Amino acid sequence: MDTRERHLRLLTDTIEAVNSTLDLQEVLGVVATRVADALEADACFVYLYDDRADELVLRATHGTPIDEMTRRPRMRPGEGITGSAAAARAPVMLPDHAHLDPRFKNFPNLPEDEYESILAVPILTRDGTLEGALNVRTREPRVFDGAEVELLLAIASQVAQSIEHAKLYAEAQRRVHELEALARISEAVSESVRSEERRGGKE
């Protein structure tokens, strides 16, 4: 199997895995694992864009644990290497000494400086809306070639659609719960009124 066929297979497998669930956190976890496997990277970090706070929030990792005792890493578009990719709506690749780049943003609970290379890409919808960003890291210096960059961009594009679907599903579930709560309140009020009426009829 040549590189093109392998990348196509990896893209197909990743899309199938990501689309197998509508749970957003599960989607992001699958993305982190599948992307790292697809590009044979040591780690993958997936950030979701919070448009209200205008921040990229780290939501899933593969290969690197987050110290949950401290604050979840966040950055604005333009901050850090991954934030730079998000702001530019374009890939950013550093083959070595990534942690020495002036754009590098250090998080005390995320040991990113143990990695040499980074390839970061934005997660964009078809109309260019920013949904997040992701990166892959390797402990040894590595130049990601054009085919690998294209593969990660293709995966990110599909991930954007999956995130949209998961968000819509979460919103629909929230509305269902709200309606169920309103129905319970309405029933409780109706029952209270009926009880009052029954008591009033006996007097």
mmCIF file of C-alpha atoms in Angstrom:
data_model
loop_
_atom_site.group_PDB
_atom_site.id
_atom_site.type_symbol
_atom_site.label_atom_id
_atom_site.label_comp_id
_atom_site.label_asym_id
_atom_site.label_seq_id
_atom_site.Cartn_x
_atom_site.Cartn_y
_atom_site.Cartn_z
ATOM 1 C CA MET A 1 0.000 0.000 0.000
ATOM 2 C CA ASP A 2 1.549 3.336 -1.033
ATOM 3 C CA THR A 3 1.424 6.512 1.051
ATOM 4 C CA ARG A 4 -1.594 7.934 -0.794
ATOM 5 C CA GLU A 5 -3.629 4.756 -0.262
ATOM 6 C CA ARG A 6 -2.560 4.579 3.370
ATOM 7 C CA HIS A 7 -3.591 8.183 4.005
ATOM 8 C CA LEU A 8 -6.932 7.630 2.287
ATOM 9 C CA ARG A 9 -7.558 4.573 4.475
ATOM 10 C CA LEU A 10 -6.576 6.485 7.601
ATOM 11 C CA LEU A 11 -8.851 9.379 6.656
ATOM 12 C CA THR A 12 -11.776 7.020 6.020
ATOM 13 C CA ASP A 13 -11.206 5.141 9.285
ATOM 14 C CA THR A 14 -10.929 8.376 11.248
ATOM 15 C CA ILE A 15 -14.127 9.790 9.748
ATOM 16 C CA GLU A 16 -16.024 6.575 10.528
ATOM 17 C CA ALA A 17 -14.775 6.585 14.121
ATOM 18 C CA VAL A 18 -15.579 10.251 14.666
ATOM 19 C CA ASN A 19 -19.057 9.902 13.167
ATOM 20 C CA SER A 20 -19.849 6.865 15.295
ATOM 21 C CA THR A 21 -20.976 9.036 18.238
ATOM 22 C CA LEU A 22 -22.797 12.300 18.854
ATOM 23 C CA ASP A 23 -21.304 12.824 22.312
ATOM 24 C CA LEU A 24 -18.994 15.823 21.861
ATOM 25 C CA GLN A 25 -16.384 14.832 24.449
ATOM 26 C CA GLU A 26 -16.272 11.316 23.034
ATOM 27 C CA VAL A 27 -15.870 12.759 19.514
ATOM 28 C CA LEU A 28 -12.893 14.844 20.632
ATOM 29 C CA GLY A 29 -11.294 11.915 22.451
ATOM 30 C CA VAL A 30 -11.612 9.716 19.360
ATOM 31 C CA VAL A 31 -10.142 12.512 17.239
ATOM 32 C CA ALA A 32 -7.069 12.840 19.480
ATOM 33 C CA THR A 33 -6.354 9.120 19.385
ATOM 34 C CA ARG A 34 -7.091 8.581 15.694
ATOM 35 C CA VAL A 35 -5.129 11.609 14.509
ATOM 36 C CA ALA A 36 -2.062 10.601 16.523
ATOM 37 C CA ASP A 37 -2.280 7.105 15.054
ATOM 38 C CA ALA A 38 -2.874 8.393 11.527
ATOM 39 C CA LEU A 39 0.258 10.543 11.538
ATOM 40 C CA GLU A 40 2.309 8.244 13.773
ATOM 41 C CA ALA A 41 2.770 11.105 16.238
ATOM 42 C CA ASP A 42 3.577 10.850 19.927
ATOM 43 C CA ALA A 43 0.779 13.167 21.009
ATOM 44 C CA CYS A 44 -2.268 15.031 19.780
ATOM 45 C CA PHE A 45 -4.034 17.957 21.432
ATOM 46 C CA VAL A 46 -7.562 18.984 20.396
ATOM 47 C CA TYR A 47 -8.840 22.462 21.233
ATOM 48 C CA LEU A 48 -12.455 23.571 20.921
ATOM 49 C CA TYR A 49 -13.234 27.210 20.194
ATOM 50 C CA ASP A 50 -15.457 29.000 22.704
ATOM 51 C CA ASP A 51 -16.808 31.908 20.661
ATOM 52 C CA ARG A 52 -18.358 33.623 23.684
ATOM 53 C CA ALA A 53 -15.013 33.821 25.502
ATOM 54 C CA ASP A 54 -13.021 34.018 22.232
ATOM 55 C CA GLU A 55 -10.757 31.245 23.527
ATOM 56 C CA LEU A 56 -9.453 27.882 22.395
ATOM 57 C CA VAL A 57 -9.967 25.401 25.225
ATOM 58 C CA LEU A 58 -8.040 22.123 25.415
ATOM 59 C CA ARG A 59 -10.692 19.411 25.476
ATOM 60 C CA ALA A 60 -8.878 16.187 24.567
ATOM 61 C CA THR A 61 -5.355 14.809 24.453
ATOM 62 C CA HIS A 62 -3.615 11.637 23.380
ATOM 63 C CA GLY A 63 -0.135 10.741 24.582
ATOM 64 C CA THR A 64 0.052 13.461 27.216
ATOM 65 C CA PRO A 65 -1.941 13.624 30.443
ATOM 66 C CA ILE A 66 -3.285 16.934 31.734
ATOM 67 C CA ASP A 67 -2.765 17.695 35.395
ATOM 68 C CA GLU A 68 -6.434 18.023 36.298
ATOM 69 C CA MET A 69 -5.558 19.698 39.595
ATOM 70 C CA THR A 70 -4.854 22.919 37.729
ATOM 71 C CA ARG A 71 -6.801 25.040 35.258
ATOM 72 C CA ARG A 72 -7.627 23.599 31.843
ATOM 73 C CA PRO A 73 -5.306 25.160 29.234
ATOM 74 C CA ARG A 74 -6.867 27.976 27.201
ATOM 75 C CA MET A 75 -5.555 30.459 24.679
ATOM 76 C CA ARG A 76 -6.919 33.124 22.421
ATOM 77 C CA PRO A 77 -6.605 32.717 18.653
ATOM 78 C CA GLY A 78 -3.165 34.110 17.844
ATOM 79 C CA GLU A 79 -1.637 32.932 21.125
ATOM 80 C CA GLY A 80 0.752 29.997 21.049
ATOM 81 C CA ILE A 81 1.608 27.948 17.988
ATOM 82 C CA THR A 82 -1.795 26.267 17.776
ATOM 83 C CA GLY A 83 -3.543 29.587 18.374
ATOM 84 C CA SER A 84 -1.480 31.066 15.543
ATOM 85 C CA ALA A 85 -2.742 28.347 13.198
ATOM 86 C CA ALA A 86 -6.314 29.092 14.299
ATOM 87 C CA ALA A 87 -5.940 32.845 13.769
ATOM 88 C CA ALA A 88 -4.272 32.428 10.378
ATOM 89 C CA ARG A 89 -6.765 29.729 9.316
ATOM 90 C CA ALA A 90 -3.700 27.866 8.029
ATOM 91 C CA PRO A 91 -1.282 25.116 9.115
ATOM 92 C CA VAL A 92 1.804 25.918 11.184
ATOM 93 C CA MET A 93 4.643 23.394 11.181
ATOM 94 C CA LEU A 94 7.880 23.480 13.187
ATOM 95 C CA PRO A 95 10.178 20.480 12.654
ATOM 96 C CA ASP A 96 12.322 20.934 15.777
ATOM 97 C CA HIS A 97 12.816 23.009 18.932
ATOM 98 C CA ALA A 98 9.152 24.008 18.806
ATOM 99 C CA HIS A 99 9.215 25.102 22.456
ATOM 100 C CA LEU A 100 11.879 27.708 21.597
ATOM 101 C CA ASP A 101 9.678 29.427 19.019
ATOM 102 C CA PRO A 102 8.669 32.934 20.216
ATOM 103 C CA ARG A 103 5.004 32.028 19.651
ATOM 104 C CA PHE A 104 5.219 29.064 22.037
ATOM 105 C CA LYS A 105 2.844 29.341 25.015
ATOM 106 C CA ASN A 106 3.762 27.316 28.073
ATOM 107 C CA PHE A 107 1.171 25.726 30.347
ATOM 108 C CA PRO A 108 2.463 24.497 33.725
ATOM 109 C CA ASN A 109 0.141 21.478 33.687
ATOM 110 C CA LEU A 110 0.902 20.444 30.093
ATOM 111 C CA PRO A 111 4.463 19.181 29.447
ATOM 112 C CA GLU A 112 4.686 20.381 25.844
ATOM 113 C CA ASP A 113 8.374 21.241 26.027
ATOM 114 C CA GLU A 114 9.245 17.530 25.902
ATOM 115 C CA TYR A 115 8.256 17.528 22.233
ATOM 116 C CA GLU A 116 10.514 18.658 19.394
ATOM 117 C CA SER A 117 8.113 19.065 16.464
ATOM 118 C CA ILE A 118 4.589 20.337 16.047
ATOM 119 C CA LEU A 119 2.084 20.476 13.221
ATOM 120 C CA ALA A 120 -0.984 22.559 14.070
ATOM 121 C CA VAL A 121 -4.059 23.145 11.916
ATOM 122 C CA PRO A 122 -7.346 25.005 12.417
ATOM 123 C CA ILE A 123 -10.660 23.149 12.588
ATOM 124 C CA LEU A 124 -12.887 25.046 10.168
ATOM 125 C CA THR A 125 -16.388 24.516 8.825
ATOM 126 C CA ARG A 126 -16.994 24.730 5.075
ATOM 127 C CA ASP A 127 -17.931 28.398 5.367
ATOM 128 C CA GLY A 128 -14.721 29.164 7.294
ATOM 129 C CA THR A 129 -16.196 29.326 10.799
ATOM 130 C CA LEU A 130 -13.596 28.458 13.437
ATOM 131 C CA GLU A 131 -14.609 25.424 15.529
ATOM 132 C CA GLY A 132 -11.231 24.745 17.123
ATOM 133 C CA ALA A 133 -7.693 23.652 16.363
ATOM 134 C CA LEU A 134 -5.589 20.563 16.773
ATOM 135 C CA ASN A 135 -1.950 19.683 16.728
ATOM 136 C CA VAL A 136 0.276 16.633 16.584
ATOM 137 C CA ARG A 137 3.628 16.466 18.342
ATOM 138 C CA THR A 138 6.696 14.212 18.163
ATOM 139 C CA ARG A 139 9.516 13.821 20.667
ATOM 140 C CA GLU A 140 12.074 13.522 17.885
ATOM 141 C CA PRO A 141 12.602 16.231 15.228
ATOM 142 C CA ARG A 142 10.327 15.623 12.256
ATOM 143 C CA VAL A 143 9.398 17.364 9.044
ATOM 144 C CA PHE A 144 5.766 16.698 8.141
ATOM 145 C CA ASP A 145 5.505 16.492 4.370
ATOM 146 C CA GLY A 146 2.840 18.059 2.191
ATOM 147 C CA ALA A 147 0.760 14.882 2.045
ATOM 148 C CA GLU A 148 0.691 14.650 5.838
ATOM 149 C CA VAL A 149 -0.330 18.296 6.162
ATOM 150 C CA GLU A 150 -3.137 17.720 3.631
ATOM 151 C CA LEU A 151 -4.240 14.609 5.529
ATOM 152 C CA LEU A 152 -4.476 16.532 8.803
ATOM 153 C CA LEU A 153 -6.391 19.365 7.100
ATOM 154 C CA ALA A 154 -8.833 16.842 5.592
ATOM 155 C CA ILE A 155 -9.358 15.206 8.986
ATOM 156 C CA ALA A 156 -9.850 18.620 10.637
ATOM 157 C CA SER A 157 -12.494 19.505 8.036
ATOM 158 C CA GLN A 158 -14.445 16.352 8.834
ATOM 159 C CA VAL A 159 -13.985 16.924 12.557
ATOM 160 C CA ALA A 160 -15.568 20.383 12.156
ATOM 161 C CA GLN A 161 -18.716 18.786 10.747
ATOM 162 C CA SER A 162 -18.791 16.218 13.554
ATOM 163 C CA ILE A 163 -18.424 18.971 16.150
ATOM 164 C CA GLU A 164 -21.317 20.863 14.553
ATOM 165 C CA HIS A 165 -23.500 17.749 14.658
ATOM 166 C CA ALA A 166 -22.524 17.002 18.253
ATOM 167 C CA LYS A 167 -23.304 20.587 19.286
ATOM 168 C CA LEU A 168 -26.714 20.441 17.598
ATOM 169 C CA TYR A 169 -27.422 17.124 19.324
ATOM 170 C CA ALA A 170 -26.370 18.531 22.705
ATOM 171 C CA GLU A 171 -28.585 21.576 22.175
ATOM 172 C CA ALA A 172 -31.529 19.364 21.189
ATOM 173 C CA GLN A 173 -30.989 17.229 24.301
ATOM 174 C CA ARG A 174 -30.871 20.357 26.462
ATOM 175 C CA ARG A 175 -34.173 21.570 25.007
ATOM 176 C CA VAL A 176 -35.779 18.178 25.580
ATOM 177 C CA HIS A 177 -34.709 18.276 29.237
ATOM 178 C CA GLU A 178 -36.053 21.827 29.566
ATOM 179 C CA LEU A 179 -39.403 20.802 28.084
ATOM 180 C CA GLU A 180 -39.581 17.771 30.363
ATOM 181 C CA ALA A 181 -38.863 19.982 33.381
ATOM 182 C CA LEU A 182 -41.547 22.467 32.285
ATOM 183 C CA ALA A 183 -44.015 19.618 31.809
ATOM 184 C CA ARG A 184 -43.304 18.357 35.343
ATOM 185 C CA ILE A 185 -43.756 21.863 36.767
ATOM 186 C CA SER A 186 -46.995 22.321 34.820
ATOM 187 C CA GLU A 187 -48.306 18.976 36.060
ATOM 188 C CA ALA A 188 -47.364 19.855 39.639
ATOM 189 C CA VAL A 189 -49.153 23.212 39.368
ATOM 190 C CA SER A 190 -52.237 21.565 37.825
ATOM 191 C CA GLU A 191 -52.314 18.960 40.572
ATOM 192 C CA SER A 192 -52.012 21.694 43.203
ATOM 193 C CA VAL A 193 -54.910 23.597 41.627
ATOM 194 C CA ARG A 194 -57.025 20.423 41.516
ATOM 195 C CA SER A 195 -56.258 19.736 45.164
ATOM 196 C CA GLU A 196 -57.263 23.269 46.117
ATOM 197 C CA GLU A 197 -60.484 22.905 44.133
ATOM 198 C CA ARG A 198 -61.280 19.601 45.850
ATOM 199 C CA ARG A 199 -60.667 21.103 49.259
ATOM 200 C CA GLY A 200 -62.803 24.126 48.341
ATOM 201 C CA GLY A 201 -65.654 21.870 47.240
ATOM 202 C CA LYS A 202 -65.712 20.100 50.577
ATOM 203 C CA GLU A 203 -66.049 23.304 52.590
#
